[in-house]
Short mmCIF file of N, CA and C in Angstrom, two decimals:
data_model
loop_
_atom_site.label_atom_id
_atom_site.label_comp_id
_atom_site.label_asym_id
_atom_site.label_seq_id
_atom_site.Cartn_x
_atom_site.Cartn_y
_atom_site.Cartn_z
N UNK V 35 70.12 186.78 97.22
CA UNK V 35 70.54 186.95 98.58
C UNK V 35 71.85 186.18 98.77
N UNK V 36 72.84 186.83 99.35
CA UNK V 36 74.10 186.18 99.66
C UNK V 36 74.07 185.77 101.13
N UNK V 37 74.40 184.49 101.38
CA UNK V 37 74.32 183.94 102.74
C UNK V 37 75.67 183.39 103.15
N UNK V 38 76.10 183.80 104.34
CA UNK V 38 77.33 183.29 104.94
C UNK V 38 76.94 182.29 106.02
N UNK V 39 77.29 181.04 105.83
CA UNK V 39 77.06 180.01 106.83
C UNK V 39 78.29 179.85 107.69
N UNK V 40 78.09 179.68 108.99
CA UNK V 40 79.20 179.54 109.92
C UNK V 40 79.00 178.30 110.80
N UNK V 41 80.00 177.42 110.79
CA UNK V 41 80.04 176.28 111.69
C UNK V 41 81.02 176.65 112.80
N UNK V 42 80.52 177.02 113.99
CA UNK V 42 81.40 177.55 115.02
C UNK V 42 82.36 176.51 115.60
N UNK V 43 83.48 177.01 116.08
CA UNK V 43 84.48 176.19 116.73
C UNK V 43 85.50 177.09 117.38
N UNK V 44 86.54 176.51 117.90
CA UNK V 44 87.63 177.29 118.46
C UNK V 44 88.92 177.01 117.70
N UNK V 45 89.20 175.77 117.39
CA UNK V 45 90.37 175.41 116.59
C UNK V 45 90.10 175.58 115.11
N UNK V 46 88.87 175.27 114.71
CA UNK V 46 88.45 175.38 113.31
C UNK V 46 87.04 175.92 113.24
N UNK V 47 86.88 177.00 112.50
CA UNK V 47 85.57 177.60 112.24
C UNK V 47 85.31 177.45 110.75
N UNK V 48 84.26 176.71 110.40
CA UNK V 48 83.93 176.55 108.99
C UNK V 48 83.11 177.72 108.49
N UNK V 49 83.36 178.11 107.24
CA UNK V 49 82.52 179.13 106.61
C UNK V 49 82.17 178.70 105.20
N UNK V 50 80.99 179.10 104.77
CA UNK V 50 80.54 178.81 103.43
C UNK V 50 79.65 179.93 102.94
N UNK V 51 79.84 180.33 101.71
CA UNK V 51 79.07 181.42 101.13
C UNK V 51 78.34 180.91 99.89
N UNK V 52 77.03 181.18 99.85
CA UNK V 52 76.24 180.85 98.67
C UNK V 52 75.45 182.08 98.25
N UNK V 53 75.02 182.06 97.02
CA UNK V 53 74.12 183.06 96.47
C UNK V 53 72.83 182.34 96.16
N UNK V 54 71.70 182.89 96.61
CA UNK V 54 70.41 182.24 96.40
C UNK V 54 69.42 183.22 95.79
N UNK V 55 68.72 182.75 94.76
CA UNK V 55 67.67 183.59 94.17
C UNK V 55 66.28 183.11 94.61
N UNK V 56 66.25 182.19 95.59
CA UNK V 56 64.98 181.66 96.06
C UNK V 56 64.61 180.34 95.41
N UNK V 57 65.20 180.06 94.26
CA UNK V 57 64.94 178.79 93.57
C UNK V 57 66.21 177.97 93.45
N UNK V 58 67.30 178.65 93.18
CA UNK V 58 68.58 177.96 92.96
C UNK V 58 69.64 178.57 93.86
N UNK V 59 70.48 177.70 94.40
CA UNK V 59 71.59 178.14 95.23
C UNK V 59 72.89 177.92 94.47
N UNK V 60 73.75 178.92 94.51
CA UNK V 60 75.01 178.84 93.79
C UNK V 60 76.17 178.97 94.77
N UNK V 61 77.14 178.08 94.63
CA UNK V 61 78.34 178.10 95.46
C UNK V 61 79.16 179.35 95.14
N UNK V 62 79.64 180.02 96.20
CA UNK V 62 80.54 181.17 96.04
C UNK V 62 81.92 180.83 96.59
N UNK V 63 81.98 180.41 97.86
CA UNK V 63 83.27 180.11 98.49
C UNK V 63 83.05 179.32 99.76
N UNK V 64 84.10 178.62 100.20
CA UNK V 64 84.06 177.97 101.51
C UNK V 64 85.49 177.77 101.99
N UNK V 65 85.60 177.55 103.28
CA UNK V 65 86.92 177.33 103.86
C UNK V 65 86.82 177.29 105.37
N UNK V 66 87.95 177.48 106.01
CA UNK V 66 87.99 177.46 107.46
C UNK V 66 88.89 178.57 108.00
N UNK V 67 88.54 179.02 109.18
CA UNK V 67 89.39 179.87 109.99
C UNK V 67 90.01 178.92 111.01
N UNK V 68 91.33 178.92 111.12
CA UNK V 68 91.98 178.04 112.09
C UNK V 68 92.78 178.86 113.09
N UNK V 69 92.87 178.31 114.29
CA UNK V 69 93.69 178.92 115.33
C UNK V 69 94.63 177.85 115.89
N UNK V 70 95.86 178.24 116.24
CA UNK V 70 96.83 177.26 116.74
C UNK V 70 96.40 176.64 118.07
N UNK V 71 96.54 175.34 118.18
CA UNK V 71 96.07 174.59 119.35
C UNK V 71 96.72 175.00 120.66
N UNK V 72 97.97 175.33 120.66
CA UNK V 72 98.68 175.62 121.91
C UNK V 72 98.67 177.11 122.27
N UNK V 73 97.77 177.85 121.65
CA UNK V 73 97.64 179.28 121.92
C UNK V 73 96.57 179.49 122.99
N UNK V 74 96.79 180.43 123.92
CA UNK V 74 95.75 180.71 124.92
C UNK V 74 94.43 181.14 124.27
N UNK V 75 93.36 180.99 125.01
CA UNK V 75 92.01 181.23 124.48
C UNK V 75 91.81 182.65 123.96
N UNK V 76 92.22 183.65 124.71
CA UNK V 76 91.96 185.04 124.30
C UNK V 76 92.53 185.39 122.93
N UNK V 77 93.80 185.06 122.64
CA UNK V 77 94.30 185.35 121.30
C UNK V 77 93.58 184.55 120.20
N UNK V 78 93.14 183.34 120.53
CA UNK V 78 92.41 182.54 119.54
C UNK V 78 91.07 183.21 119.21
N UNK V 79 90.40 183.71 120.24
CA UNK V 79 89.13 184.40 120.02
C UNK V 79 89.35 185.66 119.20
N UNK V 80 90.44 186.36 119.45
CA UNK V 80 90.76 187.57 118.67
C UNK V 80 91.00 187.22 117.20
N UNK V 81 91.69 186.11 116.95
CA UNK V 81 91.92 185.66 115.56
C UNK V 81 90.60 185.38 114.86
N UNK V 82 89.71 184.67 115.55
CA UNK V 82 88.40 184.35 114.96
C UNK V 82 87.63 185.62 114.66
N UNK V 83 87.60 186.55 115.61
CA UNK V 83 86.88 187.81 115.45
C UNK V 83 87.43 188.59 114.25
N UNK V 84 88.74 188.72 114.19
CA UNK V 84 89.37 189.48 113.11
C UNK V 84 89.10 188.83 111.75
N UNK V 85 89.30 187.52 111.67
CA UNK V 85 89.11 186.83 110.40
C UNK V 85 87.65 186.84 109.96
N UNK V 86 86.73 186.70 110.90
CA UNK V 86 85.31 186.73 110.54
C UNK V 86 84.91 188.13 110.06
N UNK V 87 85.41 189.16 110.71
CA UNK V 87 85.14 190.52 110.24
C UNK V 87 85.62 190.69 108.80
N UNK V 88 86.78 190.13 108.50
CA UNK V 88 87.31 190.22 107.14
C UNK V 88 86.42 189.47 106.15
N UNK V 89 85.93 188.30 106.55
CA UNK V 89 85.02 187.56 105.67
C UNK V 89 83.74 188.34 105.40
N UNK V 90 83.21 188.97 106.43
CA UNK V 90 81.98 189.75 106.27
C UNK V 90 82.20 190.92 105.33
N UNK V 91 83.32 191.60 105.46
CA UNK V 91 83.63 192.71 104.56
C UNK V 91 83.85 192.20 103.13
N UNK V 92 84.58 191.11 102.99
CA UNK V 92 84.90 190.56 101.67
C UNK V 92 83.65 190.11 100.91
N UNK V 93 82.77 189.36 101.58
CA UNK V 93 81.62 188.77 100.89
C UNK V 93 80.33 189.57 101.01
N UNK V 94 80.27 190.53 101.92
CA UNK V 94 79.08 191.38 102.11
C UNK V 94 77.78 190.56 102.09
N UNK V 95 77.63 189.62 103.03
CA UNK V 95 76.42 188.79 103.03
C UNK V 95 75.18 189.58 103.44
N UNK V 96 74.03 189.09 102.97
CA UNK V 96 72.74 189.66 103.37
C UNK V 96 72.22 189.01 104.64
N UNK V 97 72.74 187.81 104.93
CA UNK V 97 72.34 187.07 106.13
C UNK V 97 73.48 186.16 106.56
N UNK V 98 73.52 185.88 107.86
CA UNK V 98 74.49 184.94 108.40
C UNK V 98 73.72 183.84 109.11
N UNK V 99 74.02 182.59 108.75
CA UNK V 99 73.39 181.44 109.38
C UNK V 99 74.45 180.73 110.22
N UNK V 100 74.16 180.53 111.49
CA UNK V 100 75.12 179.91 112.39
C UNK V 100 74.48 178.73 113.11
N UNK V 101 75.28 177.72 113.36
CA UNK V 101 74.76 176.53 114.03
C UNK V 101 74.65 176.77 115.54
N UNK V 102 73.54 176.32 116.09
CA UNK V 102 73.38 176.33 117.54
C UNK V 102 74.25 175.22 118.12
N UNK V 103 74.67 175.39 119.34
CA UNK V 103 75.52 174.39 119.97
C UNK V 103 74.71 173.23 120.48
N UNK V 104 75.31 172.07 120.38
CA UNK V 104 74.71 170.85 120.89
C UNK V 104 75.77 170.13 121.72
N UNK V 105 75.55 170.01 123.01
CA UNK V 105 76.49 169.32 123.89
C UNK V 105 76.05 167.88 124.04
N UNK V 106 76.96 166.96 123.78
CA UNK V 106 76.61 165.57 123.98
C UNK V 106 77.52 164.90 125.02
N UNK V 107 78.82 164.98 124.81
CA UNK V 107 79.71 164.25 125.70
C UNK V 107 80.74 165.15 126.38
N UNK V 108 81.53 165.85 125.60
CA UNK V 108 82.66 166.59 126.15
C UNK V 108 82.27 168.04 126.45
N UNK V 109 81.89 168.32 127.67
CA UNK V 109 81.44 169.66 128.06
C UNK V 109 82.57 170.67 128.00
N UNK V 110 83.82 170.25 128.26
CA UNK V 110 84.96 171.17 128.20
C UNK V 110 85.14 171.70 126.79
N UNK V 111 85.10 170.82 125.82
CA UNK V 111 85.18 171.25 124.42
C UNK V 111 84.01 172.14 124.08
N UNK V 112 82.83 171.79 124.56
CA UNK V 112 81.63 172.59 124.30
C UNK V 112 81.75 174.01 124.82
N UNK V 113 82.38 174.17 125.97
CA UNK V 113 82.55 175.51 126.52
C UNK V 113 83.48 176.34 125.64
N UNK V 114 84.57 175.74 125.17
CA UNK V 114 85.49 176.46 124.27
C UNK V 114 84.78 176.87 122.99
N UNK V 115 84.00 175.94 122.43
CA UNK V 115 83.25 176.24 121.21
C UNK V 115 82.24 177.36 121.48
N UNK V 116 81.64 177.35 122.66
CA UNK V 116 80.69 178.41 123.02
C UNK V 116 81.37 179.77 123.05
N UNK V 117 82.61 179.82 123.54
CA UNK V 117 83.37 181.08 123.52
C UNK V 117 83.55 181.55 122.07
N UNK V 118 83.95 180.63 121.20
CA UNK V 118 84.13 180.98 119.79
C UNK V 118 82.84 181.44 119.16
N UNK V 119 81.76 180.75 119.48
CA UNK V 119 80.45 181.11 118.93
C UNK V 119 80.03 182.50 119.39
N UNK V 120 80.33 182.83 120.65
CA UNK V 120 80.01 184.16 121.17
C UNK V 120 80.73 185.26 120.40
N UNK V 121 81.98 185.04 120.09
CA UNK V 121 82.76 186.01 119.31
C UNK V 121 82.18 186.14 117.91
N UNK V 122 81.77 185.03 117.34
CA UNK V 122 81.17 185.04 116.00
C UNK V 122 79.87 185.83 116.01
N UNK V 123 79.03 185.60 117.02
CA UNK V 123 77.78 186.34 117.13
C UNK V 123 78.03 187.84 117.32
N UNK V 124 79.04 188.18 118.10
CA UNK V 124 79.40 189.59 118.30
C UNK V 124 79.84 190.23 116.99
N UNK V 125 80.69 189.56 116.26
CA UNK V 125 81.16 190.08 114.97
C UNK V 125 79.98 190.30 114.02
N UNK V 126 79.09 189.32 113.95
CA UNK V 126 77.93 189.44 113.07
C UNK V 126 77.02 190.59 113.51
N UNK V 127 76.78 190.68 114.80
CA UNK V 127 75.93 191.74 115.33
C UNK V 127 76.51 193.12 115.01
N UNK V 128 77.78 193.29 115.24
CA UNK V 128 78.41 194.60 114.99
C UNK V 128 78.46 194.94 113.51
N UNK V 129 78.42 193.94 112.66
CA UNK V 129 78.43 194.21 111.22
C UNK V 129 77.06 194.67 110.72
N UNK V 130 76.02 194.42 111.52
CA UNK V 130 74.67 194.79 111.11
C UNK V 130 73.98 193.77 110.22
N UNK V 131 74.63 192.66 109.96
CA UNK V 131 74.04 191.61 109.12
C UNK V 131 73.12 190.76 110.00
N UNK V 132 71.88 190.51 109.56
CA UNK V 132 70.97 189.67 110.35
C UNK V 132 71.53 188.26 110.55
N UNK V 133 71.35 187.76 111.78
CA UNK V 133 71.85 186.44 112.15
C UNK V 133 70.67 185.50 112.37
N UNK V 134 70.80 184.29 111.85
CA UNK V 134 69.78 183.25 112.00
C UNK V 134 70.47 182.00 112.52
N UNK V 135 69.85 181.35 113.50
CA UNK V 135 70.45 180.21 114.15
C UNK V 135 69.64 178.95 113.87
N UNK V 136 70.36 177.85 113.62
CA UNK V 136 69.72 176.58 113.29
C UNK V 136 70.36 175.44 114.08
N UNK V 137 69.54 174.50 114.49
CA UNK V 137 70.06 173.32 115.17
C UNK V 137 70.65 172.37 114.12
N UNK V 138 71.54 171.48 114.54
CA UNK V 138 72.06 170.49 113.59
C UNK V 138 70.93 169.67 112.94
N UNK V 139 69.90 169.36 113.71
CA UNK V 139 68.79 168.58 113.16
C UNK V 139 68.04 169.38 112.08
N UNK V 140 67.84 170.68 112.29
CA UNK V 140 67.17 171.50 111.28
C UNK V 140 67.99 171.54 109.99
N UNK V 141 69.30 171.65 110.12
CA UNK V 141 70.17 171.71 108.94
C UNK V 141 70.10 170.40 108.17
N UNK V 142 70.23 169.28 108.87
CA UNK V 142 70.17 167.98 108.21
C UNK V 142 68.82 167.75 107.54
N UNK V 143 67.75 168.13 108.22
CA UNK V 143 66.41 167.99 107.66
C UNK V 143 66.28 168.80 106.38
N UNK V 144 66.78 170.01 106.39
CA UNK V 144 66.68 170.90 105.25
C UNK V 144 67.50 170.43 104.05
N UNK V 145 68.71 169.94 104.33
CA UNK V 145 69.64 169.58 103.25
C UNK V 145 69.44 168.15 102.76
N UNK V 146 69.23 167.22 103.69
CA UNK V 146 69.15 165.80 103.33
C UNK V 146 67.71 165.31 103.29
N UNK V 147 66.85 165.93 104.12
CA UNK V 147 65.47 165.48 104.21
C UNK V 147 65.24 164.58 105.41
N UNK V 148 66.29 164.41 106.22
CA UNK V 148 66.21 163.54 107.40
C UNK V 148 67.10 164.15 108.49
N UNK V 149 66.49 164.46 109.63
CA UNK V 149 67.20 165.12 110.72
C UNK V 149 68.28 164.29 111.38
N UNK V 150 68.29 162.99 111.13
CA UNK V 150 69.31 162.13 111.71
C UNK V 150 70.37 161.72 110.70
N UNK V 151 70.50 162.48 109.62
CA UNK V 151 71.45 162.14 108.56
C UNK V 151 72.88 162.11 109.09
N UNK V 152 73.70 161.31 108.47
CA UNK V 152 75.12 161.20 108.80
C UNK V 152 75.91 162.26 108.03
N UNK V 153 77.10 162.55 108.53
CA UNK V 153 77.93 163.60 107.94
C UNK V 153 78.19 163.37 106.45
N UNK V 154 78.49 162.14 106.05
CA UNK V 154 78.77 161.88 104.64
C UNK V 154 77.54 162.14 103.76
N UNK V 155 76.34 161.94 104.32
CA UNK V 155 75.12 162.23 103.56
C UNK V 155 74.95 163.74 103.37
N UNK V 156 75.26 164.51 104.39
CA UNK V 156 75.17 165.97 104.29
C UNK V 156 76.16 166.49 103.26
N UNK V 157 77.39 166.00 103.32
CA UNK V 157 78.42 166.43 102.37
C UNK V 157 78.01 166.10 100.94
N UNK V 158 77.50 164.89 100.73
CA UNK V 158 77.06 164.48 99.40
C UNK V 158 75.95 165.40 98.88
N UNK V 159 74.96 165.69 99.73
CA UNK V 159 73.85 166.54 99.29
C UNK V 159 74.28 167.98 99.06
N UNK V 160 75.20 168.50 99.87
CA UNK V 160 75.72 169.85 99.64
C UNK V 160 76.38 169.89 98.27
N UNK V 161 77.20 168.89 97.97
CA UNK V 161 77.86 168.82 96.67
C UNK V 161 76.83 168.80 95.53
N UNK V 162 75.79 167.99 95.68
CA UNK V 162 74.76 167.89 94.65
C UNK V 162 73.96 169.18 94.51
N UNK V 163 73.52 169.73 95.66
CA UNK V 163 72.67 170.91 95.62
C UNK V 163 73.39 172.14 95.08
N UNK V 164 74.71 172.20 95.29
CA UNK V 164 75.47 173.35 94.80
C UNK V 164 76.20 173.04 93.50
N UNK V 165 75.95 171.87 92.92
CA UNK V 165 76.54 171.46 91.65
C UNK V 165 78.07 171.61 91.66
N UNK V 166 78.67 171.08 92.73
CA UNK V 166 80.12 171.15 92.88
C UNK V 166 80.76 169.91 92.28
N UNK V 167 81.89 170.07 91.64
CA UNK V 167 82.59 168.94 91.03
C UNK V 167 83.17 168.00 92.08
N UNK V 168 83.62 168.55 93.19
CA UNK V 168 84.21 167.78 94.29
C UNK V 168 83.42 168.04 95.57
N UNK V 169 83.43 167.09 96.49
CA UNK V 169 82.79 167.36 97.79
C UNK V 169 83.50 168.51 98.50
N UNK V 170 82.76 169.37 99.17
CA UNK V 170 83.41 170.46 99.90
C UNK V 170 84.24 169.91 101.05
N UNK V 171 85.42 170.44 101.23
CA UNK V 171 86.33 170.02 102.29
C UNK V 171 86.95 171.24 102.93
N UNK V 172 87.32 171.19 104.16
CA UNK V 172 87.11 170.11 105.10
C UNK V 172 85.65 170.04 105.55
N UNK V 173 85.35 169.10 106.45
CA UNK V 173 83.98 168.88 106.91
C UNK V 173 83.35 170.14 107.49
N UNK V 174 84.14 170.96 108.19
CA UNK V 174 83.60 172.18 108.80
C UNK V 174 83.09 173.15 107.73
N UNK V 175 83.79 173.21 106.60
CA UNK V 175 83.34 174.06 105.49
C UNK V 175 82.07 173.51 104.87
N UNK V 176 81.99 172.19 104.74
CA UNK V 176 80.77 171.55 104.21
C UNK V 176 79.58 171.83 105.13
N UNK V 177 79.81 171.75 106.44
CA UNK V 177 78.74 172.04 107.40
C UNK V 177 78.29 173.49 107.27
N UNK V 178 79.23 174.40 107.06
CA UNK V 178 78.88 175.81 106.91
C UNK V 178 78.05 176.04 105.65
N UNK V 179 78.40 175.36 104.56
CA UNK V 179 77.59 175.46 103.34
C UNK V 179 76.19 174.90 103.58
N UNK V 180 76.10 173.81 104.33
CA UNK V 180 74.79 173.23 104.66
C UNK V 180 73.95 174.23 105.45
N UNK V 181 74.57 174.96 106.36
CA UNK V 181 73.85 176.00 107.12
C UNK V 181 73.34 177.08 106.19
N UNK V 182 74.15 177.50 105.24
CA UNK V 182 73.73 178.53 104.29
C UNK V 182 72.55 178.03 103.45
N UNK V 183 72.62 176.77 103.00
CA UNK V 183 71.51 176.19 102.23
C UNK V 183 70.25 176.13 103.09
N UNK V 184 70.39 175.72 104.33
CA UNK V 184 69.25 175.65 105.25
C UNK V 184 68.58 177.02 105.36
N UNK V 185 69.39 178.06 105.51
CA UNK V 185 68.80 179.39 105.62
C UNK V 185 68.13 179.81 104.31
N UNK V 186 68.76 179.52 103.20
CA UNK V 186 68.16 179.87 101.90
C UNK V 186 66.80 179.22 101.75
N UNK V 187 66.69 178.00 102.18
CA UNK V 187 65.42 177.28 102.07
C UNK V 187 64.38 177.81 103.04
N UNK V 188 64.78 178.12 104.25
CA UNK V 188 63.79 178.61 105.22
C UNK V 188 63.41 180.05 104.93
N UNK V 189 64.33 180.83 104.40
CA UNK V 189 64.05 182.23 104.09
C UNK V 189 63.07 182.38 102.93
N UNK V 190 63.00 181.36 102.09
CA UNK V 190 62.08 181.44 100.94
C UNK V 190 60.84 180.59 101.14
N UNK V 191 60.67 180.05 102.35
CA UNK V 191 59.50 179.22 102.61
C UNK V 191 58.24 180.08 102.68
N UNK V 192 57.11 179.46 102.51
CA UNK V 192 55.84 180.18 102.58
C UNK V 192 55.62 180.77 103.97
N UNK V 193 56.09 180.06 105.00
CA UNK V 193 55.95 180.57 106.37
C UNK V 193 56.75 181.86 106.52
N UNK V 194 58.00 181.85 106.05
CA UNK V 194 58.84 183.04 106.17
C UNK V 194 58.24 184.21 105.40
N UNK V 195 57.71 183.93 104.21
CA UNK V 195 57.11 184.99 103.41
C UNK V 195 55.86 185.54 104.09
N UNK V 196 55.14 184.69 104.82
CA UNK V 196 53.92 185.15 105.49
C UNK V 196 54.24 186.06 106.67
N UNK V 197 55.48 186.09 107.12
CA UNK V 197 55.88 186.98 108.21
C UNK V 197 55.93 188.43 107.72
N UNK V 198 55.93 188.60 106.40
CA UNK V 198 55.90 189.94 105.82
C UNK V 198 57.07 190.80 106.26
N UNK V 199 56.76 192.00 106.67
CA UNK V 199 57.81 192.97 106.99
C UNK V 199 58.35 192.79 108.41
N UNK V 200 57.90 191.79 109.13
CA UNK V 200 58.40 191.57 110.49
C UNK V 200 59.87 191.20 110.49
N UNK V 201 60.36 190.65 109.38
CA UNK V 201 61.75 190.27 109.29
C UNK V 201 62.13 189.10 110.16
N UNK V 202 61.15 188.33 110.60
CA UNK V 202 61.42 187.20 111.47
C UNK V 202 61.53 185.93 110.66
N UNK V 203 62.42 185.06 111.06
CA UNK V 203 62.54 183.77 110.44
C UNK V 203 62.01 182.74 111.41
N UNK V 204 61.06 181.91 111.01
CA UNK V 204 60.46 180.96 111.94
C UNK V 204 61.43 179.93 112.48
N UNK V 205 62.56 179.73 111.82
CA UNK V 205 63.53 178.74 112.30
C UNK V 205 64.60 179.38 113.16
N UNK V 206 64.56 180.68 113.30
CA UNK V 206 65.57 181.38 114.08
C UNK V 206 65.20 181.38 115.55
N UNK V 207 66.21 181.38 116.39
CA UNK V 207 65.97 181.44 117.82
C UNK V 207 66.02 182.87 118.33
N UNK V 208 66.25 183.80 117.41
CA UNK V 208 66.31 185.21 117.84
C UNK V 208 65.12 185.99 117.31
#
């Protein structure tokens, strides 16, 4: 199964692609979609939509894992990220690829084993789990790979398998 992980944003959208056979996860690619800071919102959203569509066509994923939003302090930034996330969800929906959503805590728990893990711990474990020579960079790309690993692990769990042909993922909000 090929999984595209997406760390949503407006200035930087992280993406990571892995291949999973249910036992081992293999790194395929990672990077970021960036939009210029002084550009109005609508053109930035169009850039994200266009680039994400291209990623979906290029990598032909079987599933897309995207991070749910978590607002803590800056609500204005959160709203912009929510706009970007909406465009990402639209692109994924129109592509026909199933979308699965995970909280930051679920991702950290899956990758590190502790839902309160720090960013450097997640990056280290992503590097180890995907047998990468260097830590994935930038951080948004590492987060996207962590999302893909999280989905690979939940998709092959006994709970997910017990769902049978329902096609539901117990960690998904959809």
